[in-house]
Coordinates of C-alpha atoms in Angstrom, one line a residue:
M11 CA 0.0 0.0 0.0
G12 CA 1.5 3.3 -1.1
L13 CA 1.8 6.5 0.8
P14 CA -0.4 9.3 -0.6
I15 CA 2.2 12.0 0.0
K16 CA 5.3 12.1 -2.2
G17 CA 8.5 12.3 -0.1
L18 CA 7.1 10.1 2.9
E19 CA 8.0 6.7 1.4
P20 CA 10.5 6.0 4.1
F21 CA 7.6 5.5 6.6
R22 CA 6.6 2.4 4.8
S23 CA 9.3 0.8 7.0
R24 CA 8.2 0.2 10.5
E25 CA 11.7 0.2 11.7
F26 CA 12.3 3.7 10.1
T27 CA 9.2 4.9 11.9
C28 CA 10.4 3.7 15.3
Y29 CA 13.8 5.3 14.6
F30 CA 12.2 8.6 13.4
I31 CA 10.2 8.8 16.6
S32 CA 13.3 8.0 18.8
R33 CA 15.2 10.7 16.8
F34 CA 12.4 13.2 17.5
L35 CA 12.2 12.5 21.3
S36 CA 16.0 12.5 21.7
A37 CA 16.3 15.9 19.9
L38 CA 13.4 17.2 22.0
A39 CA 15.2 16.2 25.3
T40 CA 18.4 17.7 24.0
R41 CA 17.0 21.1 23.2
M42 CA 15.0 21.2 26.5
I43 CA 18.2 20.6 28.3
D44 CA 20.1 23.2 26.3
V45 CA 17.7 25.9 27.3
A46 CA 17.4 24.9 30.9
V47 CA 21.1 24.5 31.4
A48 CA 21.9 27.7 29.6
W49 CA 19.4 29.8 31.6
L50 CA 20.5 28.1 34.9
V51 CA 24.2 28.7 34.3
Y52 CA 23.7 32.3 33.1
D53 CA 21.4 33.0 36.1
I54 CA 24.0 31.7 38.5
T55 CA 27.1 33.3 37.0
G56 CA 26.0 36.2 34.7
S57 CA 29.1 35.3 32.6
P58 CA 29.3 34.9 28.8
I59 CA 32.4 32.7 29.3
A60 CA 30.4 30.4 31.6
L61 CA 27.9 30.0 28.7
G62 CA 30.7 29.2 26.3
L63 CA 32.0 26.5 28.6
I64 CA 28.7 24.6 28.3
G65 CA 29.5 24.2 24.6
L66 CA 33.0 23.2 25.4
A67 CA 31.8 20.5 27.9
I68 CA 29.5 19.0 25.3
F69 CA 32.1 19.2 22.4
T70 CA 35.2 17.8 24.3
P71 CA 34.0 14.1 24.1
N72 CA 33.8 14.4 20.3
I73 CA 37.6 14.9 20.4
L74 CA 38.4 12.4 23.0
F75 CA 36.2 9.6 21.8
L76 CA 36.3 10.4 18.0
L77 CA 38.1 7.3 17.0
I78 CA 36.5 4.9 19.5
A79 CA 33.0 6.2 18.6
G80 CA 33.5 5.4 14.9
H81 CA 34.9 2.0 15.7
A82 CA 31.9 1.2 17.9
A83 CA 29.4 2.2 15.2
D84 CA 31.1 -0.1 12.6
H85 CA 32.3 -3.0 14.9
Y86 CA 29.2 -3.4 17.1
D87 CA 25.5 -3.7 16.7
R88 CA 24.4 -0.1 16.0
R89 CA 21.2 -0.7 17.7
R90 CA 22.8 -1.7 21.0
V91 CA 25.2 1.3 20.7
L92 CA 22.2 3.7 20.5
M93 CA 20.3 2.0 23.4
T94 CA 23.5 2.4 25.5
C95 CA 23.8 6.0 24.6
Y96 CA 20.2 6.8 25.5
C97 CA 20.6 5.1 28.8
V98 CA 23.6 7.2 29.6
A99 CA 21.8 10.4 28.6
S100 CA 18.8 9.6 30.8
T101 CA 21.2 9.0 33.7
A102 CA 22.9 12.4 33.2
S103 CA 19.4 14.1 33.0
F104 CA 18.4 12.4 36.2
G105 CA 21.7 13.6 37.7
L106 CA 20.8 17.1 36.8
Y107 CA 17.4 16.6 38.4
L108 CA 19.0 15.5 41.6
T109 CA 21.4 18.4 41.5
V110 CA 18.7 21.1 41.5
T111 CA 16.4 19.3 43.8
T112 CA 19.1 18.9 46.5
H113 CA 20.2 22.5 46.0
S114 CA 23.7 21.5 45.2
V115 CA 23.9 23.4 41.9
S116 CA 27.3 24.6 40.9
P117 CA 28.9 25.2 37.4
P118 CA 31.4 22.4 37.8
I119 CA 28.7 19.8 38.6
I120 CA 26.7 21.0 35.7
Y121 CA 29.7 20.9 33.3
A122 CA 30.4 17.3 34.5
L123 CA 26.9 16.1 33.7
I124 CA 26.9 18.0 30.5
F125 CA 30.1 16.3 29.6
L126 CA 28.4 12.9 30.2
I127 CA 25.6 14.0 27.9
G128 CA 28.2 15.0 25.3
T129 CA 29.8 11.6 25.6
A130 CA 26.4 9.9 24.8
R131 CA 26.0 12.2 21.8
A132 CA 29.5 11.5 20.6
F133 CA 28.8 7.8 20.3
S134 CA 25.2 8.1 19.2
S135 CA 25.7 10.4 16.4
P136 CA 27.8 8.1 14.2
A137 CA 25.7 5.1 15.0
S138 CA 22.5 7.0 14.3
A139 CA 23.7 8.3 11.0
A140 CA 25.2 5.0 9.9
I141 CA 22.1 2.9 10.7
V142 CA 19.7 4.9 8.5
P143 CA 20.7 3.3 5.2
S144 CA 19.8 -0.1 6.6
L145 CA 16.2 1.1 7.4
V146 CA 15.1 2.1 3.9
P147 CA 15.7 1.0 0.3
K148 CA 18.5 3.0 -1.5
E149 CA 16.0 4.8 -3.8
N150 CA 14.3 6.3 -0.7
F151 CA 17.6 7.3 1.0
A152 CA 17.7 11.0 0.0
N153 CA 14.1 11.3 1.2
A154 CA 14.9 9.6 4.5
I155 CA 17.8 12.0 5.1
A156 CA 15.4 15.0 4.6
V157 CA 12.6 13.4 6.7
N158 CA 15.1 12.3 9.4
A159 CA 16.5 15.9 9.5
S160 CA 12.8 17.2 9.8
A161 CA 12.4 15.1 13.0
Y162 CA 15.4 16.7 14.5
Q163 CA 14.3 20.1 13.5
V164 CA 10.7 19.8 14.5
A165 CA 11.9 18.7 17.9
T166 CA 14.4 21.6 17.9
I167 CA 11.5 24.0 17.3
I168 CA 9.3 22.6 20.0
G169 CA 12.1 21.6 22.5
P170 CA 13.4 25.2 23.3
A171 CA 9.8 26.5 23.5
V172 CA 8.7 23.6 25.7
G173 CA 11.9 23.8 27.7
G174 CA 11.4 27.6 28.3
V175 CA 7.8 27.3 29.3
A176 CA 8.6 24.1 31.5
Y177 CA 11.3 26.0 33.3
M178 CA 8.5 28.3 34.6
F179 CA 7.6 25.2 36.8
G180 CA 11.2 24.9 37.9
A181 CA 14.4 23.3 36.6
P182 CA 13.7 19.9 38.3
F183 CA 10.5 19.6 36.1
V184 CA 12.5 20.0 32.9
F185 CA 15.3 17.6 33.8
L186 CA 12.8 14.8 35.0
A187 CA 10.8 15.2 31.7
T188 CA 14.1 14.8 29.7
T189 CA 14.9 11.7 31.7
V190 CA 11.6 10.1 30.7
L191 CA 12.1 11.1 27.1
S192 CA 15.5 9.5 26.9
L193 CA 14.3 6.2 28.4
S194 CA 11.5 6.2 25.8
C195 CA 14.2 6.3 23.1
V196 CA 15.7 3.2 24.6
V197 CA 12.4 1.3 24.2
L198 CA 11.9 2.5 20.6
I199 CA 15.4 1.5 19.5
Y200 CA 14.9 -1.9 21.2
M201 CA 12.0 -2.5 18.8
L202 CA 14.4 -2.5 15.8
K203 CA 15.9 -5.8 14.7
P204 CA 19.5 -6.5 15.8
R205 CA 22.1 -5.0 13.4
P206 CA 25.1 -7.2 12.9
P207 CA 28.4 -5.3 12.8
A208 CA 28.9 -3.6 9.4
A209 CA 32.7 -4.2 9.5
E210 CA 34.3 -7.7 9.7
K211 CA 35.9 -8.5 12.9
S212 CA 39.5 -7.7 12.7
Q213 CA 42.5 -6.8 14.8
I214 CA 42.0 -3.1 16.0
T215 CA 44.9 -1.2 14.6
W216 CA 45.7 2.5 14.5
E217 CA 45.2 2.3 10.6
Y218 CA 41.7 0.8 11.2
L219 CA 40.7 3.4 13.7
T220 CA 41.9 6.4 11.5
A221 CA 40.5 5.0 8.3
G222 CA 37.6 7.5 8.4
L223 CA 39.9 10.4 8.8
K224 CA 41.9 9.2 5.8
F225 CA 38.8 8.6 3.7
I226 CA 37.7 12.2 4.1
R227 CA 41.2 13.6 3.7
F228 CA 41.5 12.0 0.2
N229 CA 37.9 12.7 -0.8
K230 CA 37.9 16.3 -1.8
T231 CA 34.1 16.5 -2.0
L232 CA 33.6 15.2 1.6
L233 CA 36.5 17.3 2.9
G234 CA 35.1 20.5 1.4
L235 CA 31.6 19.7 2.6
I236 CA 32.6 19.0 6.2
S237 CA 35.2 21.7 6.6
L238 CA 32.9 24.4 5.1
D239 CA 30.2 23.6 7.6
M240 CA 32.7 23.5 10.5
F241 CA 34.4 26.9 9.8
A242 CA 31.2 28.8 8.7
V243 CA 29.1 27.8 11.7
L244 CA 32.1 28.0 14.1
L245 CA 32.4 31.7 13.2
G246 CA 28.8 32.5 12.6
G247 CA 27.2 30.6 15.5
A248 CA 25.2 32.9 17.7
T249 CA 23.1 30.4 19.7
A250 CA 25.4 30.4 22.7
L251 CA 24.7 34.1 23.2
L252 CA 20.9 33.8 23.0
P253 CA 20.5 34.0 26.8
M254 CA 22.4 37.3 26.8
F255 CA 20.3 38.7 24.0
A256 CA 17.1 37.5 25.6
K257 CA 17.9 38.8 29.1
D258 CA 20.1 41.8 28.6
I259 CA 19.2 43.2 25.1
F260 CA 15.5 42.1 24.5
D261 CA 14.5 42.2 28.1
T262 CA 12.6 38.9 28.1
G263 CA 12.6 35.7 30.2
P264 CA 13.2 32.0 29.6
E265 CA 10.0 31.9 27.4
G266 CA 11.7 34.5 25.2
L267 CA 14.8 32.4 25.1
G268 CA 12.7 29.4 24.1
L269 CA 11.3 31.4 21.2
L270 CA 14.8 32.5 20.0
R271 CA 16.1 28.9 20.3
S272 CA 13.1 27.7 18.3
A273 CA 13.2 30.2 15.5
P274 CA 16.1 28.7 13.5
S275 CA 14.5 25.3 13.6
L276 CA 11.2 26.7 12.3
G277 CA 13.0 27.7 9.2
A278 CA 14.9 24.4 9.1
V279 CA 11.9 22.1 9.4
V280 CA 9.9 23.9 6.7
T281 CA 13.0 23.7 4.4
A282 CA 13.5 20.0 5.2
L283 CA 9.9 19.2 4.4
L284 CA 10.2 21.1 1.1
L285 CA 13.4 19.3 0.3
A286 CA 11.6 15.9 1.0
R287 CA 8.9 16.8 -1.4
F288 CA 11.1 18.6 -4.0
P289 CA 14.7 17.2 -3.7
L290 CA 17.5 19.1 -5.1
N291 CA 18.2 17.7 -8.6
K292 CA 20.8 20.1 -10.0
R293 CA 23.6 22.5 -9.1
V294 CA 23.6 21.0 -5.6
G295 CA 27.1 22.4 -4.8
M296 CA 26.3 26.0 -5.8
R297 CA 23.1 25.8 -3.9
M298 CA 24.9 24.8 -0.7
F299 CA 27.4 27.6 -1.0
Q300 CA 24.7 30.1 -1.6
A301 CA 22.8 28.8 1.5
V302 CA 25.9 29.2 3.7
A303 CA 26.3 32.8 2.5
V304 CA 22.6 33.5 3.3
Y305 CA 23.4 31.9 6.8
G306 CA 26.1 34.5 7.3
I307 CA 23.8 37.4 6.1
A308 CA 21.0 36.3 8.5
T309 CA 23.5 36.2 11.4
I310 CA 24.5 39.7 10.7
G311 CA 20.8 40.7 10.5
F312 CA 20.2 39.0 13.9
G313 CA 23.1 40.9 15.5
L314 CA 21.7 44.3 14.3
S315 CA 18.2 43.6 15.4
P316 CA 16.8 46.2 17.8
S317 CA 14.1 43.9 19.3
I318 CA 13.1 40.3 19.5
H319 CA 10.5 41.0 16.7
F320 CA 13.3 41.7 14.2
A321 CA 15.5 38.9 15.6
L322 CA 13.1 36.1 15.1
P323 CA 12.7 36.4 11.3
C324 CA 16.5 36.6 11.0
L325 CA 16.8 33.3 13.0
V326 CA 14.1 31.6 10.9
L327 CA 16.1 32.5 7.8
L328 CA 19.3 31.3 9.4
G329 CA 17.8 28.0 10.1
A330 CA 16.3 27.6 6.6
A331 CA 19.8 28.3 5.0
D332 CA 21.5 25.9 7.4
M333 CA 19.1 23.1 6.5
V334 CA 20.1 23.2 2.9
S335 CA 23.7 22.8 3.8
V336 CA 22.8 19.9 6.2
Y337 CA 20.8 18.2 3.6
V338 CA 23.5 18.3 0.9
R339 CA 26.2 17.3 3.4
S340 CA 24.4 14.5 5.0
T341 CA 23.2 12.9 1.8
L342 CA 26.7 13.0 0.2
V343 CA 28.5 11.7 3.2
Q344 CA 26.3 8.7 3.4
L345 CA 26.1 8.0 -0.3
E346 CA 29.8 8.3 -0.9
T347 CA 30.8 6.2 2.0
P348 CA 31.0 2.3 2.0
D349 CA 28.7 0.7 4.6
D350 CA 31.6 -0.8 6.5
M351 CA 33.2 2.6 7.0
R352 CA 30.0 4.7 7.7
G353 CA 30.4 4.6 11.4
R354 CA 34.0 5.9 11.3
V355 CA 33.3 8.5 8.7
S356 CA 30.1 9.6 10.4
A357 CA 32.2 9.9 13.7
V358 CA 34.6 12.3 11.9
N359 CA 31.5 14.2 10.5
S360 CA 29.9 14.4 13.9
M361 CA 33.2 15.8 15.3
F362 CA 33.3 18.6 12.7
I363 CA 29.6 19.3 13.5
G364 CA 30.4 19.5 17.1
A365 CA 33.3 21.8 16.4
S366 CA 31.0 24.0 14.5
N367 CA 28.2 24.1 17.0
E368 CA 29.6 23.4 20.6
L369 CA 33.0 24.8 20.1
G370 CA 31.5 27.7 18.2
E371 CA 29.5 28.4 21.3
F372 CA 32.7 28.6 23.3
E373 CA 34.3 30.9 20.7
S374 CA 31.2 33.1 20.8
G375 CA 31.3 33.3 24.6
V376 CA 34.9 34.3 24.7
L377 CA 34.5 36.8 21.9
A378 CA 31.4 38.3 23.5
S379 CA 33.4 38.7 26.9
L380 CA 36.0 40.7 24.9
M381 CA 33.9 42.9 22.7
G382 CA 30.2 42.5 23.7
P383 CA 27.5 40.2 22.2
V384 CA 26.5 42.4 19.2
P385 CA 30.0 42.8 17.8
A386 CA 30.7 39.2 18.4
V387 CA 27.7 38.1 16.3
L388 CA 28.6 40.6 13.6
V389 CA 32.1 39.4 13.3
G390 CA 30.9 35.8 13.1
G391 CA 28.4 36.7 10.3
V392 CA 31.0 38.4 8.2
G393 CA 33.5 35.4 8.9
A394 CA 30.9 32.9 7.6
I395 CA 30.5 34.9 4.3
G396 CA 34.3 35.0 3.9
I397 CA 34.7 31.3 4.5
T398 CA 32.0 30.6 1.9
L399 CA 33.8 32.7 -0.8
S400 CA 37.2 31.2 0.0
W401 CA 35.9 27.6 -0.1
M402 CA 34.3 28.2 -3.5
R403 CA 37.8 28.8 -4.8
L404 CA 39.5 26.1 -2.8
F405 CA 37.0 23.3 -3.8
P406 CA 35.8 24.0 -7.4
A407 CA 34.7 20.4 -7.8
L408 CA 32.3 20.8 -4.9
R409 CA 31.2 24.1 -6.2
D410 CA 30.4 22.7 -9.6
R411 CA 28.7 19.5 -8.3
D412 CA 25.4 19.0 -10.2
K413 CA 23.7 15.9 -8.7
L414 CA 23.7 14.4 -5.3
A415 CA 23.9 10.8 -6.6

């Protein structure tokens, strides 16, 4: 029996549906935690550097466990890897709940628990990305990427708003809810069939562990894709400073922060659904570069916004542009990587994404402490545009890429 809406063919698979729901719930929990922790830390410290350290705590596991996470995704049942990661995430969420209920809140404790959540993400990201091709037929894979991204982005729209409103009932309420959401993901992934290791069992050598790095290094398309996203978002990321803009510039509370956090994902999810219905069929390389340039322009617009009413449309546009880049990058990374290496390559990709997002938050926090939040955002937007123009010259084959497949 066919699906009536073109672009939703991946849902013919019950396993993909379970995975999709788990992806949604996991992202929902992640964004609720992001908002609650950011507000909690800034409320305690009032320091932009303290906000930046949240991103650093989440990102550090990507570096520490890069090679091991990729190996785990290729060498072990990806289903079990995901279940373990969600168990760890639920434990860390419950730890945050206990911390605030026992009135033992301090930045070091929060950073330690966030580091644990970052470790779960470091292992779950490559396993999650690598498992998708086994859930749908190859002809539906591009649609599955867009639909899967929409699950993440819809949750990222709802999550900050829900987290901001839920925070009005107290931080313990938020962290208890995210604990339940992560445990629900364990149940959903358990419903998938066991996935045998993609790579044959072999002696673990340095060459085996670094194969993903070498594969990307010698594949100019993937190298250009991943490095473009890392440097553009690293410079242009403004999400770490949203608590400062919400509280100090736009004079709003956690509910306003939730709206600001949700706005980029509103643009992203609309774009993801459009891409699922109307996939990019030509000039995909140039479209990606154009999208990253728009991302930089939207970042500048946000930095210059005099009120939250001007800022929200800029963030919506920012998210829409970023989604085009995510769509092209995610599809090409999976299609151009052999299945027995997808875990290791996806781990490297996740590390670059972490560098652009979480490490970008640390960079933004440090820059804001030196020159203020508005100049920091403006410098980042200009930097993202500069990186786009430079990468168009450095990677002409990527710029001229016509088709995804």
